[in-house]
Structures are given as C-alpha cells and as structure tokens.
Amino acid sequence: MPRAAALLWLLLPGLAALEPLSVGLAIGVASALTGYLSHPSFYCSYVECCPSAGHRLNATALKVQLDTKLFGQHLAKDVVLKAVMGFSNNPSPKKPLTLSLHGWAGTGKNFLSQILAEHVHRAGLRSKFVHLFLATLHFPHHDQLKLYKEQLQNWIRGNVSACPHSVFIFDEMDKMHPGLIDAIKPFLDYYEQVDGVSYRKAIFIFLSNAGGDLINKAALDFWTSGRHREEIQLKDLESMLSVGIFNNKNSGLWHSSLIDRNLIDYFVPFLPLEHRHVKMCVRAEMRARGYAVDENVVQAVADEMTFFPKEQKIYSDKGCKTVQAKLDIHEDIAMRDTKVKG
Amino acid sequence: MKLWWGALRAALGLALLPLLRPANAVEPISLGLAIAGAAASALTGIISYPRLYCYFRECCLQRHDQRAAAALQENLDRKLFGQHLVNKVVVKAVKGFLNNTNAKKPLALSLHGWTGTGKNFVSKIVAESLYKRGLQSKYVHQFVATLHFPHAHSINLYKDQLQSWIRGNVSICPRSLFIFDEMDKMHAGLIDSIKPFLDYYELLDGVSYRQAIFIFLSNAGAEKITEVALDFWRNGRTREEILLTDIQNALSVSVFNNKNSGFWHSTLIDKNLIDYFVPFLPLEYKHVKMCVRVEIESRGYAVDEDILTRIADEMTYFPKEERIYSDKGCKTVDAKLDYYYDF
C-alpha cells in the first residue's frame, strides 16, 4: 500500500498531460472507426454473412463449374442448373427448393451438392449456413427417434431464422428412419410462415442410392437399343423413379408424405459412369496433382476398375471412387515421366 | 520473492524518474509493463515455435514430411520377410497418401492373411515411421475387437464411444493413425459406425478426416490367399511372381461373403471405402529360418546354423503332403529359442 502511494505521487506530474480536448477527439475517432468497421459491406469481407435478399446466383459461373467438373451427367446438370437459377431469380418463391438426388455410388451426388453449396455460400460446406446431415452418423439409434425429430426441427428452425438462405443437405437418405423425414415435412410445404419463420428461401437437398438400380436398368436399355446416352430424357426416368422409390422399403422416403404431397420439387437422376468418364476423372485428378497427363497411366488406371454388367462391362461399379488410390500405385510411373519431361 | 519484486519496482521507478521532467506524458509504470510484456511474448513465441518445440515434445505430423515414407521403405525391406506384395503396396500407398496435399478421403488399408505372417508387425512399422514413439504415440490408436468391444449387447455404447473417440482425436491431430485388430471378431454393425469418417466428405461437423490413416487387420481371406499361393507353387512358379491382381479380386469377394469377416455385408466394401486390400502370403521354411536368425541376433547370441535348422524343423507345416507353409508363421519361434539356448 505505501509502495503504491509512493508510485502514484511520482506519476502526479504526468497526469497533467491528460487533456480534455485530445481525449474527446480520441473517443470520437474511435467510435467513428467502430461504426465504419461494423458496416456490413466492410465487415462481410472478413467474416461470413448471410446473403442479402437481393443476392442472385451467377448462372454462367455455375454452368462453367458443372461443365468442367461433373462428368457424364447431362441430366443432372440440366435439371440442377434450371432449378437453382429459377429459384434464385424468383423474388418470392412459394416454397423452399427441394431436390432429391438419386443414383449409383460414385456418380457425383455429394460432389454436385458441394458445388451447389459453394455457389450459394462462398465457403461451401465449411459455411455456417450450410448443414450436412448423415443418417448413419447423426441419427444412428432407431430407439431415439423422438429425440432426433425434436432436435432436427429445432436445428432447422433456429438456423433458418438466423439466415433464410440456409442450405440443408441430407445424405444417406436410404439409411434414414422413415419417420424422421416426416418431421421436417412442415418446413418444405407451401406455408408463408411457420411460427413466425419463413422457410421459402431455404434449399433442401436429399441424397440417396435408392432408385440407382432402376436408373441403371434404364440406361442399359438405352445402350442395348443402340441410342446415345445423351438422348436419355428426364421424363423417361422421372415417373418410374418416383414410384420405385416410394415403394422401396429402404428408400428413407418410403411411404413418406414427402412424395405423397409432392413436396419434392425435382428428382435428379445420376446415370452410372462409363469407361470414358472414368478416364476423365483420372485426367482431372492428375491435373489437380500437377502431373503431366500421361495417357498410358490413364488407360492403366481405368482398366483396373471393375465394370458391370458381367457380359457387356460398360458401367463402372464404383463410379469414380478409388481412382485416387489406384493413381497412387501408378504414381511413380507418372512422376518419373513428369521428371523426364519437366 | 516479495522482496525481490519490491526492489525491482523501486529500482524501475528510480531509473525512470529523470524521464518524468522533460516528458510529462511518459508513464513509467505502463512503459515498464509494456516492455516486460513484449519481452515475455517474444520469449514465449520463440519457445513455442514448432520446430523448436517438437524436439522436446511429441507433435502432430505436419505435411511435407518426406522422412516418413523413406523410413517406412527401409524398415519394411529390412525387417519383413517373404511379403513382396506387402512391401510394394504399403509403401506406395502410404507414400502417395502422405505426399498428396489434397487427399479426398482418409487412407484405409485392409491387411489380410494367415496368422503369424506379419500383419501387426507391419502396422507397428507404419506407426513407427510416422511417429517416433510408434504405438506408444498419443496420435496412434490401436483397438482390439476382443478387448475393447467384447460384449455384443453393448454395441450401441461402443458405437457412440468409438465415434466420439475418433472425432475428438482427429480434430486434435488430423494425421492420426487408427489400427483395428481382430476385425474378423468385430461385430458387423460396429464398423458401419465409422463408415462416415472413411468416406469422401470434405468436412463432417467441422472436422476434416481426409488426412487420417485407418488400418484394419484380420485373418479373413487367409484360405483364399493360401490357395492362390499353393497354385503358384504347384505350377512351379516362384513366389515372387504372384501379382496383386491375382489375389485382390478373389479376396474382395470372399471377404465380403465371409460371415466371420467383420466386413460381412458391411457398407465398407459396398461403398468401396477400403483403398487397398493387402494380402499376406503364408511363410515358407526359408522365411522361418530368417525369423529365427533375426531373433538370435537381436538377443546377442552367436548364430549356430545347426540350432537354426533344428528350430525351423520343429515348426509344423501344411498342407499335409507338400508341407511348405508354416502353420503359425513366425510365431512361437522365440519360445523354441529359449528351449535350445539354455544359459
């Protein structure tokens, strides 16, 4: 105590420097700076903000991304582009956008939903406005269904009230308990407001493997009748898909009121990938790693994949999955050639 | 302590006293505190700089660590006998994975083979080349099905715990290594619970699993592998001619259909989440002799060829007529050694 008093007495002359005018000026400048910093246009370049009401998606950028990154899915590209752009340009949509992506493993469903999420929110899946739910991870125990229902509803309600343009992606829909999806039915419907929150600007994406075998069958039929893959139209698949999934006990949408009430806006089918698409995947992966594209390696990796059906061997069993791993095996050949060329 | 601190403050006040007169605005207390604070933070920064810190404590493996792959190659060449396929696949897989800065999914290796052929040994070597402390490292986690997940009725509890464990550890260190032993004894549903972590997701609840490594060990498929090896031997071809493709497809299907596999009807193979199936061939007489020799040398005894042959002869071999492959691989070799070398 006496030490503190002595020190204070030493400092007394220094206090004369505190001047009311300069202090007042300092406070004024500080508050102006704070005001400027909290203005959204400045603030949002550092922290993520919810897109404003007038925000529109860039159609050309989305189209370019889809064309360059997604191989062999002309139907999916078409539908998604039109759906998303139509929804985005509509100043007052009547219900949230609901897409249901169906297809064989490795054909690009997660990839497409990722690209979409990146266009709506720049950070993509890392954005705090994009929510990914996996049935096997987030809703594993069937006996806790009631708890999951409640939590899911609260989560969706809370996040959409924070940002109306939220994106919700539900993966592994074929593993989800049939009753759980019924819990979010009210949010997908044509209501203007539910408990004071409007869900009309949100986007819901459902991914599943259900209907994959039906799609493969249809694609195979086209192939055997000698027609081009690009001739497959959505209408050829849509009605068959909807009924097939509705009746499939594993679909997660089985007998669900989602299809009953036609709350799904678009069924997006993913066709199985052919040999040439697998080669495109390999080339893209090599380019992404910075190697020179060596056609021998591409051919070797594509040949290592297994194809179905047994006789014709047209479609890849795993789509483009495991391509990276196989590339690692051939990598030293690829790297050796890069060193020689470079 | 108090005396020292008081003296310091007094000295500081006295030293800065002359400064008060000319510049009335300079406050010695805050100036002194500021300088002390700056010095302290500089010192802390130097101490916590990763390169320096990591010499004393264990750190999570960062990218661009080339030594791991080279160490792995060298150790496998030197210590693993009779597994030319394993050598090739494991080294390429791990090297390619570590060098890939943009991996799309975690590395998932499935090691299959006869008992005593070196599966745990290889996983130990992999752990040691990644982290110096090997299996003792806090970033390497080993699960034995019969030990950690013994009761079938607690499967829900195990699922929750396993998911939390993996999630927690990968968020601390993205380059974690998880080894699952006795996969053929694991409940079929339990592995499904970690399937989401092995998949091609960028982020799951804010955690990226893309840099982790998962190794699964099991005896499933061993009969199939032995069949292939025996065919080669009967046709007079050398062991080194066996290619990975000869075994791989046969393995994948048989493991999938084997009720004991722990992978039976599991979505791991369905979704092709296993990157590499690594087969372990059964060991022959000459490999058993190599094992014995290494064991003798590691104990520091003189290598006596006679005892070596006797020990190798004592092991049992199959099949009954040809008697080529050791029943227990290299296991029980050290016990037999104790019997012959009585000191």
XYZ file of C-alpha atoms in Angstrom:
685
model
C 0.000 0.000 0.000
C 2.623 2.564 0.829
C 4.538 1.480 -2.255
C 1.507 2.166 -4.436
C 1.009 5.587 -2.860
C 4.653 6.479 -3.453
C 4.436 5.454 -7.072
C 1.271 7.467 -7.593
C 2.925 10.538 -6.112
C 5.788 10.077 -8.574
C 3.347 9.995 -11.505
C 1.383 13.085 -10.469
C 3.228 15.441 -12.829
C 2.490 13.087 -15.734
C -1.257 13.402 -15.250
C -1.049 16.959 -16.425
C -0.777 15.578 -19.948
C -4.392 14.379 -19.944
C -6.158 16.990 -21.884
C -9.966 17.049 -22.281
C -9.827 18.078 -25.907
C -7.484 15.395 -27.141
C -9.256 12.744 -25.124
C -12.597 13.832 -26.529
C -11.179 13.707 -30.049
C -9.740 10.253 -29.463
C -13.101 8.939 -28.248
C -14.881 10.464 -31.230
C -12.485 8.942 -33.745
C -12.699 5.550 -32.038
C -16.492 5.461 -32.248
C -16.491 6.538 -35.889
C -13.997 3.781 -36.683
C -16.103 1.194 -34.861
C -19.176 2.326 -36.732
C -17.365 2.012 -40.025
C -15.969 -1.407 -39.190
C -19.359 -2.843 -38.287
C -20.897 -1.793 -41.566
C -21.796 -4.958 -43.479
C -20.025 -4.138 -46.703
C -16.728 -3.835 -44.851
C -17.429 -6.398 -42.167
C -18.545 -9.119 -44.567
C -15.235 -9.349 -46.377
C -13.659 -10.718 -43.188
C -16.482 -12.627 -41.530
C -19.135 -14.675 -43.272
C -22.556 -13.018 -43.629
C -25.902 -14.347 -44.703
C -26.589 -13.337 -48.346
C -28.982 -10.415 -48.547
C -32.447 -10.683 -50.025
C -31.410 -9.237 -53.369
C -28.485 -11.610 -53.847
C -28.618 -13.563 -57.121
C -26.565 -16.555 -58.163
C -24.144 -16.326 -61.039
C -25.613 -18.604 -63.715
C -22.609 -18.603 -66.041
C -20.155 -19.428 -63.273
C -22.309 -22.305 -62.092
C -22.664 -23.644 -65.618
C -18.920 -23.475 -66.208
C -18.188 -25.290 -62.948
C -20.696 -28.014 -63.702
C -19.362 -28.469 -67.215
C -15.751 -28.742 -66.165
C -16.051 -30.785 -63.013
C -19.038 -33.091 -63.340
C -18.575 -35.799 -65.953
C -21.238 -37.807 -67.695
C -24.332 -36.376 -66.020
C -26.094 -34.346 -68.652
C -29.475 -34.833 -66.993
C -28.363 -33.809 -63.550
C -26.545 -30.739 -64.863
C -29.565 -29.566 -66.831
C -32.081 -30.032 -64.079
C -29.998 -28.587 -61.306
C -28.975 -25.537 -63.287
C -32.521 -24.697 -64.250
C -33.910 -25.442 -60.805
C -31.345 -23.431 -58.904
C -31.333 -20.445 -61.261
C -35.123 -20.352 -61.389
C -35.296 -20.452 -57.636
C -32.635 -17.821 -57.193
C -34.161 -15.390 -59.685
C -37.615 -15.724 -58.195
C -38.057 -12.764 -55.843
C -40.706 -14.562 -53.800
C -40.676 -18.344 -54.084
C -43.717 -20.160 -52.736
C -41.856 -22.998 -51.051
C -38.272 -23.947 -50.327
C -36.333 -25.623 -53.123
C -36.257 -29.382 -52.580
C -34.022 -31.564 -54.723
C -33.777 -35.318 -54.451
C -30.585 -36.738 -55.969
C -30.622 -40.446 -56.759
C -28.082 -42.738 -58.293
C -25.388 -45.348 -58.088
C -22.359 -44.918 -55.811
C -19.549 -42.716 -57.024
C -21.549 -40.910 -59.707
C -21.238 -37.466 -58.208
C -24.171 -36.759 -55.906
C -22.166 -35.412 -52.983
C -19.915 -33.614 -55.417
C -22.820 -31.813 -57.024
C -24.325 -30.805 -53.704
C -20.920 -29.443 -52.718
C -20.714 -27.339 -55.886
C -24.212 -26.023 -55.250
C -23.434 -25.158 -51.652
C -20.330 -23.273 -52.809
C -22.364 -21.149 -55.159
C -24.938 -20.189 -52.598
C -22.434 -19.632 -49.787
C -18.853 -18.989 -50.774
C -17.344 -21.158 -48.054
C -19.277 -24.187 -49.304
C -19.554 -26.980 -46.773
C -17.476 -25.012 -44.283
C -20.024 -22.223 -44.238
C -22.024 -21.876 -41.069
C -25.164 -21.603 -43.171
C -24.684 -24.977 -44.878
C -25.659 -28.019 -42.828
C -24.801 -31.598 -43.733
C -26.619 -34.452 -42.001
C -25.593 -38.082 -42.336
C -28.211 -40.606 -41.343
C -25.664 -43.117 -40.060
C -23.683 -40.551 -38.127
C -26.191 -38.076 -36.753
C -29.216 -40.347 -36.351
C -27.740 -43.767 -35.631
C -30.033 -45.245 -32.970
C -33.555 -46.044 -34.020
C -34.856 -46.050 -30.478
C -34.038 -42.367 -30.078
C -36.206 -41.318 -32.972
C -38.293 -38.895 -30.929
C -35.219 -37.100 -29.672
C -33.800 -36.807 -33.188
C -37.096 -35.434 -34.507
C -37.207 -32.728 -31.910
C -33.570 -31.797 -32.302
C -33.793 -31.709 -36.063
C -36.821 -29.444 -36.024
C -35.209 -27.070 -33.566
C -31.997 -27.011 -35.554
C -33.743 -26.186 -38.813
C -35.991 -23.594 -37.230
C -33.118 -21.879 -35.471
C -30.860 -21.751 -38.497
C -33.451 -20.579 -40.983
C -34.476 -17.770 -38.674
C -30.813 -16.748 -38.470
C -30.329 -16.916 -42.240
C -33.283 -17.517 -44.586
C -30.967 -18.709 -47.359
C -29.739 -21.756 -45.433
C -28.839 -24.952 -47.280
C -29.595 -28.338 -45.715
C -28.069 -31.484 -47.193
C -29.318 -34.879 -46.022
C -27.032 -37.716 -47.049
C -27.665 -41.461 -46.826
C -31.389 -40.962 -47.093
C -31.786 -44.669 -47.770
C -30.451 -45.341 -44.270
C -32.673 -42.810 -42.545
C -35.605 -43.908 -40.453
C -38.813 -43.379 -42.481
C -40.432 -41.413 -39.727
C -37.636 -38.912 -39.277
C -38.085 -37.149 -42.569
C -41.752 -36.677 -41.827
C -40.601 -34.404 -39.042
C -39.393 -31.758 -41.461
C -42.336 -32.018 -43.818
C -43.944 -28.824 -42.471
C -40.862 -26.824 -43.425
C -40.955 -27.974 -47.047
C -44.585 -27.100 -47.596
C -46.253 -24.088 -49.194
C -46.672 -22.125 -45.981
C -45.943 -18.461 -45.910
C -44.706 -18.639 -42.354
C -44.404 -21.322 -39.713
C -44.266 -19.917 -36.176
C -43.040 -16.612 -37.472
C -40.229 -18.047 -39.579
C -40.388 -18.153 -43.345
C -38.711 -21.165 -44.944
C -39.391 -20.155 -48.513
C -35.843 -19.177 -49.362
C -34.125 -22.251 -47.939
C -32.743 -25.109 -50.032
C -33.103 -28.774 -49.056
C -31.074 -31.450 -50.859
C -31.659 -35.179 -50.285
C -29.049 -37.683 -51.466
C -29.583 -41.410 -51.702
C -28.674 -44.540 -53.595
C -32.305 -45.564 -53.855
C -33.553 -45.954 -57.362
C -29.987 -46.490 -58.541
C -30.723 -49.905 -59.900
C -33.771 -48.593 -61.775
C -31.711 -45.836 -63.351
C -29.014 -48.327 -64.326
C -31.602 -50.545 -65.919
C -32.982 -47.650 -67.943
C -29.506 -46.573 -69.037
C -28.689 -50.144 -70.039
C -31.889 -50.362 -72.055
C -30.886 -47.256 -73.956
C -27.448 -48.670 -74.601
C -28.692 -52.021 -75.836
C -31.138 -50.324 -78.184
C -28.176 -48.500 -79.664
C -29.161 -44.992 -78.632
C -26.797 -42.374 -77.251
C -26.526 -41.685 -73.543
C -27.266 -38.017 -74.176
C -30.638 -38.944 -75.630
C -31.947 -40.044 -72.266
C -34.565 -37.558 -71.178
C -35.750 -36.737 -67.710
C -39.289 -37.756 -68.469
C -38.096 -41.259 -69.329
C -36.886 -41.635 -65.788
C -38.916 -39.336 -63.605
C -42.193 -41.163 -63.198
C -40.504 -44.538 -62.875
C -38.140 -43.153 -60.267
C -40.809 -41.657 -58.080
C -42.878 -44.817 -57.907
C -39.829 -47.024 -57.472
C -38.541 -45.028 -54.548
C -41.952 -44.727 -52.966
C -42.295 -48.464 -52.887
C -38.718 -49.218 -51.883
C -38.621 -50.015 -48.169
C -35.018 -48.926 -47.956
C -35.512 -45.605 -49.516
C -35.956 -43.466 -46.418
C -38.748 -41.822 -48.339
C -40.838 -44.966 -48.221
C -44.490 -44.139 -47.921
C -43.404 -40.816 -46.661
C -45.648 -37.890 -47.100
C -42.859 -36.143 -48.949
C -43.822 -37.825 -52.164
C -47.487 -38.012 -51.183
C -47.726 -34.252 -51.008
C -45.370 -33.694 -53.903
C -43.043 -31.711 -51.754
C -40.006 -32.801 -53.750
C -39.534 -30.227 -56.491
C -37.123 -32.178 -58.640
C -35.965 -35.769 -58.807
C -32.449 -35.666 -60.176
C -31.180 -38.990 -61.537
C -27.476 -39.810 -61.740
C -26.537 -42.179 -64.554
C -23.812 -44.771 -63.995
C -20.422 -43.751 -65.365
C -18.847 -45.353 -68.399
C -15.230 -46.139 -69.175
C -14.619 -42.794 -70.855
C -15.963 -40.883 -67.839
C -13.635 -42.771 -65.537
C -10.756 -41.698 -67.764
C -11.939 -38.095 -67.484
C -11.869 -38.438 -63.701
C -8.323 -39.798 -63.806
C -7.172 -36.958 -66.030
C -8.757 -34.361 -63.762
C -7.090 -35.915 -60.733
C -3.683 -35.947 -62.421
C -4.068 -32.330 -63.414
C -5.114 -31.408 -59.877
C -1.933 -33.003 -58.542
C 0.191 -31.173 -61.062
C 1.389 -34.155 -63.101
C 1.543 -34.177 -66.870
C -1.399 -36.182 -68.182
C 0.034 -39.474 -69.429
C -2.485 -41.427 -71.484
C -0.827 -44.739 -70.614
C -1.351 -44.163 -66.922
C -4.919 -43.020 -67.560
C -5.612 -46.169 -69.534
C -3.971 -48.389 -66.925
C -5.937 -46.921 -64.054
C -9.228 -47.026 -65.943
C -8.631 -50.639 -66.908
C -8.122 -51.605 -63.281
C -11.647 -50.603 -62.352
C -14.357 -53.223 -62.404
C -17.341 -52.846 -64.688
C -20.858 -54.229 -64.851
C -22.954 -55.900 -66.204
C -20.894 -59.057 -66.476
C -21.131 -59.560 -70.215
C -21.100 -56.067 -71.625
C -18.911 -54.409 -68.959
C -19.978 -50.856 -69.711
C -20.594 -49.073 -66.423
C -18.077 -48.661 -63.628
C -19.002 -50.442 -60.405
C -17.739 -47.705 -58.156
C -18.198 -44.724 -60.411
C -15.118 -42.564 -59.918
C -14.346 -43.721 -56.398
C -10.964 -45.317 -55.606
C -9.410 -43.600 -58.612
C -7.106 -41.636 -56.332
C -5.871 -44.755 -54.595
C -5.163 -46.531 -57.872
C -3.345 -43.458 -59.088
C -1.006 -43.664 -56.101
C 0.074 -47.120 -57.236
C 0.875 -45.884 -60.706
C 2.150 -42.631 -59.340
C 5.834 -43.384 -59.517
C 5.465 -44.119 -63.195
C 3.620 -40.842 -63.648
C 6.134 -38.890 -61.565
C 9.047 -40.436 -63.368
C 7.642 -39.293 -66.681
C 6.961 -35.815 -65.323
C 10.576 -35.513 -64.225
C 11.775 -36.618 -67.648
C 9.572 -34.100 -69.416
C 9.973 -31.239 -66.910
C 10.143 -13.297 -3.750
C 8.235 -10.258 -2.478
C 11.420 -8.519 -1.504
C 12.890 -9.046 -4.946
C 9.748 -7.806 -6.653
C 9.543 -4.677 -4.457
C 13.168 -3.886 -5.063
C 12.622 -4.231 -8.792
C 9.761 -1.803 -8.785
C 11.647 0.709 -6.719
C 14.642 0.445 -8.995
C 12.412 0.871 -12.044
C 10.788 3.955 -10.549
C 14.132 5.469 -9.657
C 15.639 4.708 -13.021
C 12.815 6.299 -14.921
C 12.473 9.295 -12.571
C 14.679 11.615 -14.672
C 12.467 10.948 -17.651
C 9.471 12.440 -15.871
C 10.655 16.009 -16.034
C 11.165 16.591 -19.740
C 8.299 14.379 -20.989
C 5.399 14.676 -18.594
C 3.231 12.289 -20.553
C 5.556 9.300 -20.267
C 4.222 6.942 -17.643
C 6.969 4.727 -16.273
C 4.651 2.042 -14.947
C 2.861 1.349 -18.170
C 6.064 1.719 -20.172
C 7.820 -0.733 -17.951
C 4.916 -3.145 -18.123
C 4.783 -2.820 -21.876
C 8.464 -3.610 -22.274
C 8.229 -6.552 -19.909
C 5.165 -7.817 -21.739
C 6.874 -7.508 -25.099
C 9.912 -9.390 -23.885
C 7.752 -12.134 -22.391
C 5.738 -12.639 -25.554
C 8.869 -12.723 -27.672
C 10.284 -15.412 -25.426
C 7.052 -17.430 -25.494
C 6.951 -17.141 -29.259
C 10.452 -18.473 -29.573
C 9.738 -21.354 -27.253
C 6.511 -22.400 -28.949
C 7.872 -22.155 -32.470
C 7.007 -25.611 -33.841
C 10.416 -26.734 -34.979
C 11.973 -25.989 -31.632
C 9.095 -27.246 -29.527
C 8.869 -30.504 -31.415
C 12.375 -31.572 -30.443
C 11.301 -31.936 -26.840
C 7.660 -32.946 -27.033
C 5.730 -35.015 -29.497
C 3.925 -33.060 -32.234
C 1.311 -33.953 -34.770
C 2.823 -34.829 -38.129
C 2.769 -31.885 -40.497
C 2.737 -32.110 -44.261
C 5.848 -32.360 -46.383
C 7.471 -34.868 -44.118
C 9.442 -36.933 -46.579
C 11.290 -38.895 -43.987
C 8.266 -40.980 -43.057
C 7.961 -42.706 -46.411
C 11.695 -43.319 -46.740
C 11.891 -44.726 -43.210
C 8.942 -46.979 -43.952
C 10.546 -48.390 -47.089
C 13.786 -49.078 -45.326
C 12.208 -50.748 -42.312
C 9.971 -52.968 -44.376
C 12.858 -54.056 -46.576
C 14.974 -54.925 -43.628
C 12.552 -56.487 -41.198
C 9.695 -58.074 -43.119
C 10.372 -61.454 -44.709
C 8.589 -63.145 -47.531
C 5.975 -60.486 -48.280
C 6.964 -58.909 -51.558
C 3.389 -57.790 -52.236
C 3.036 -56.036 -48.920
C 6.267 -54.179 -49.431
C 5.184 -52.730 -52.725
C 1.614 -51.849 -51.879
C 2.032 -50.446 -48.394
C 4.983 -48.231 -49.251
C 3.357 -46.830 -52.375
C 0.039 -46.334 -50.626
C 1.461 -44.541 -47.611
C 3.945 -42.505 -49.635
C 1.325 -41.438 -52.168
C -1.095 -40.567 -49.407
C 1.403 -38.525 -47.390
C 2.578 -36.624 -50.444
C -0.925 -35.835 -51.589
C -1.783 -32.468 -50.101
C -5.320 -32.702 -51.363
C -6.455 -36.191 -50.381
C -10.125 -36.770 -50.999
C -10.609 -39.383 -48.309
C -8.603 -40.916 -45.469
C -6.310 -43.819 -46.304
C -7.950 -47.153 -45.465
C -5.785 -50.267 -45.664
C -7.126 -53.735 -45.029
C -4.426 -56.269 -44.151
C -5.438 -59.911 -44.555
C -3.569 -63.101 -44.106
C -2.541 -66.138 -42.217
C -1.603 -65.866 -38.574
C 1.996 -65.027 -37.817
C 2.731 -63.591 -41.240
C 3.408 -60.081 -40.055
C 0.229 -58.032 -40.060
C 0.618 -56.497 -36.610
C 4.309 -56.165 -37.314
C 3.648 -54.105 -40.430
C 1.171 -51.884 -38.637
C 3.770 -51.358 -35.930
C 6.362 -50.396 -38.536
C 3.944 -47.983 -40.185
C 3.212 -46.373 -36.827
C 6.927 -46.054 -36.077
C 7.764 -44.445 -39.382
C 5.048 -41.851 -38.894
C 5.553 -41.151 -35.211
C 8.826 -41.809 -33.453
C 7.142 -43.350 -30.427
C 5.262 -45.765 -32.644
C 2.356 -47.473 -30.923
C 3.036 -45.504 -27.734
C 2.446 -42.228 -29.522
C -0.584 -40.269 -28.438
C -1.612 -39.898 -32.074
C -1.658 -43.641 -32.769
C -4.701 -45.556 -31.543
C -4.987 -49.322 -31.521
C -8.298 -51.115 -30.993
C -8.507 -54.849 -30.452
C -12.030 -56.129 -31.072
C -11.984 -58.803 -28.417
C -10.527 -56.457 -25.844
C -12.187 -53.102 -26.441
C -15.542 -54.255 -27.797
C -16.164 -57.569 -26.071
C -19.902 -57.575 -25.339
C -22.332 -57.813 -28.200
C -25.131 -56.276 -26.172
C -23.245 -53.029 -25.533
C -22.849 -52.362 -29.207
C -24.710 -49.052 -29.089
C -22.445 -47.798 -26.371
C -19.364 -48.895 -28.305
C -20.627 -47.146 -31.426
C -21.104 -43.852 -29.626
C -17.795 -44.084 -27.828
C -15.863 -45.032 -30.937
C -17.338 -42.180 -32.945
C -16.581 -39.675 -30.196
C -13.056 -41.009 -29.808
C -12.272 -40.765 -33.484
C -13.878 -37.363 -33.839
C -12.039 -35.952 -30.844
C -8.635 -37.242 -31.840
C -8.792 -36.269 -35.482
C -9.793 -32.741 -34.536
C -6.680 -32.515 -32.359
C -4.352 -34.063 -34.911
C -5.565 -34.540 -38.492
C -2.745 -37.038 -39.214
C -3.958 -39.612 -36.694
C -3.422 -43.326 -37.195
C -6.128 -45.815 -36.167
C -5.376 -49.540 -36.117
C -8.258 -52.006 -35.740
C -7.094 -55.516 -34.896
C -9.094 -58.749 -34.936
C -11.535 -57.391 -37.466
C -12.898 -60.872 -38.010
C -14.074 -60.836 -34.402
C -15.684 -57.414 -34.579
C -19.432 -57.031 -34.599
C -20.629 -56.420 -38.136
C -22.515 -53.295 -37.202
C -19.708 -51.616 -35.301
C -17.539 -50.900 -38.289
C -20.512 -49.357 -40.030
C -20.435 -46.685 -37.381
C -17.114 -45.355 -38.593
C -18.015 -45.587 -42.232
C -18.864 -41.864 -42.405
C -15.306 -40.993 -41.408
C -13.813 -43.076 -44.222
C -15.953 -41.512 -46.911
C -15.258 -38.726 -49.399
C -16.623 -35.884 -47.269
C -14.774 -32.614 -47.045
C -15.974 -31.805 -43.544
C -18.100 -33.586 -41.000
C -19.330 -31.379 -38.168
C -16.419 -29.069 -38.736
C -13.739 -31.783 -38.665
C -11.887 -32.979 -41.738
C -10.886 -36.644 -41.706
C -9.099 -36.553 -45.024
C -5.617 -36.800 -43.582
C -6.180 -39.685 -41.197
C -4.990 -43.256 -41.787
C -7.066 -46.325 -40.885
C -5.564 -49.824 -40.867
C -7.748 -52.925 -40.486
C -6.148 -56.278 -39.634
C -7.853 -59.631 -39.948
C -7.369 -63.277 -40.696
C -10.280 -63.371 -43.108
C -9.450 -64.406 -46.632
C -6.372 -66.306 -45.473
C -7.551 -69.574 -47.008
C -8.121 -67.905 -50.341
C -4.651 -66.385 -50.316
C -3.103 -69.701 -49.408
C -4.976 -71.316 -52.257
C -3.531 -68.866 -54.730
C -0.025 -69.284 -53.325
C -0.320 -73.066 -53.419
C -1.467 -72.961 -57.048
C 1.586 -70.980 -57.968
C 3.846 -73.397 -56.132
C 2.264 -76.454 -57.709
C 2.696 -74.959 -61.159
C 6.368 -74.484 -60.417
C 6.275 -70.706 -60.430
C 8.189 -68.647 -57.918
C 6.531 -66.868 -55.031
C 7.697 -63.503 -56.323
C 5.678 -63.973 -59.488
C 2.414 -63.675 -57.584
C 0.847 -60.382 -58.574
C -1.524 -58.287 -56.526
C -4.281 -58.587 -59.098
C -4.211 -62.375 -58.820
C -5.268 -62.132 -55.233
C -7.168 -58.895 -54.990
C -10.390 -59.675 -56.772
C -10.701 -63.120 -55.232
C -10.096 -61.607 -51.805
C -12.616 -58.833 -52.076
C -15.485 -61.150 -52.838
C -14.557 -63.842 -50.340
C -14.051 -61.374 -47.502
C -17.396 -59.818 -48.275
C -19.220 -63.115 -48.104
C -17.419 -64.496 -45.097
C -19.687 -64.270 -42.054
C -16.674 -64.026 -39.781
C -15.015 -61.289 -41.618
C -16.325 -58.345 -39.639
C -16.898 -56.839 -43.051
C -19.705 -59.185 -43.866
C -22.319 -57.277 -45.798
C -20.804 -54.151 -44.402
C -21.078 -50.942 -46.291
C -17.307 -50.584 -46.279
C -16.909 -52.833 -49.278
C -20.275 -51.820 -50.672
C -19.139 -48.255 -50.877
C -15.581 -49.085 -51.751
C -14.203 -47.232 -48.809
C -11.225 -49.576 -48.463
C -8.421 -48.177 -50.601
C -6.180 -51.217 -50.639
C -6.606 -54.883 -49.762
C -3.144 -56.031 -48.732
C -2.643 -59.811 -48.754
C -0.097 -61.579 -46.566
C 1.236 -64.809 -48.040
C 1.928 -67.770 -45.737
C 5.582 -68.134 -44.776
C 7.831 -70.879 -46.060
C 10.655 -72.760 -44.400
C 13.308 -70.322 -45.531
C 11.383 -67.384 -44.063
C 11.047 -69.139 -40.724
C 14.817 -69.576 -40.710
C 15.212 -65.852 -41.385
C 12.950 -65.096 -38.422
C 14.974 -67.357 -36.148
C 18.223 -65.790 -37.285
C 16.975 -62.275 -36.586
C 15.720 -63.331 -33.168
C 19.062 -64.908 -32.264
C 20.938 -61.829 -33.418
C 18.678 -59.482 -31.508
C 19.390 -61.385 -28.331
C 23.084 -61.182 -28.933
C 23.832 -64.885 -29.189
C 26.159 -66.375 -31.757
C 24.284 -67.741 -34.740
C 24.533 -71.513 -34.771
C 23.282 -72.916 -38.077
C 22.607 -76.307 -36.560
C 20.261 -74.948 -33.901
C 18.660 -72.744 -36.528
C 17.803 -75.725 -38.686
C 16.561 -77.700 -35.708
C 14.215 -74.949 -34.601
C 12.900 -74.427 -38.115
C 12.333 -78.153 -38.426
C 10.346 -78.247 -35.226
C 7.681 -75.932 -36.620
C 4.683 -77.622 -38.172
C 3.920 -77.135 -41.841
C 0.917 -77.539 -44.086
C -0.547 -78.881 -46.372
C -0.056 -82.434 -45.192
C 1.648 -83.798 -48.276
C 3.758 -80.934 -49.506
C 4.494 -79.353 -46.100
C 5.576 -75.999 -47.472
C 3.967 -73.286 -45.378
C 4.415 -72.784 -41.651
C 1.248 -73.242 -39.632
C 1.932 -70.400 -37.236
C 4.059 -68.227 -39.438
C 6.882 -66.911 -37.292
C 5.040 -67.166 -34.015
C 6.440 -69.345 -31.166
C 9.925 -69.047 -32.634
C 11.291 -67.172 -29.636
C 9.842 -69.717 -27.223
C 11.623 -72.522 -29.051
C 14.778 -70.476 -28.946
C 14.673 -70.366 -25.174
C 14.482 -74.136 -25.141
C 17.580 -74.640 -27.224
C 19.733 -71.929 -25.808
C 19.850 -72.714 -22.133
C 22.138 -70.353 -20.317
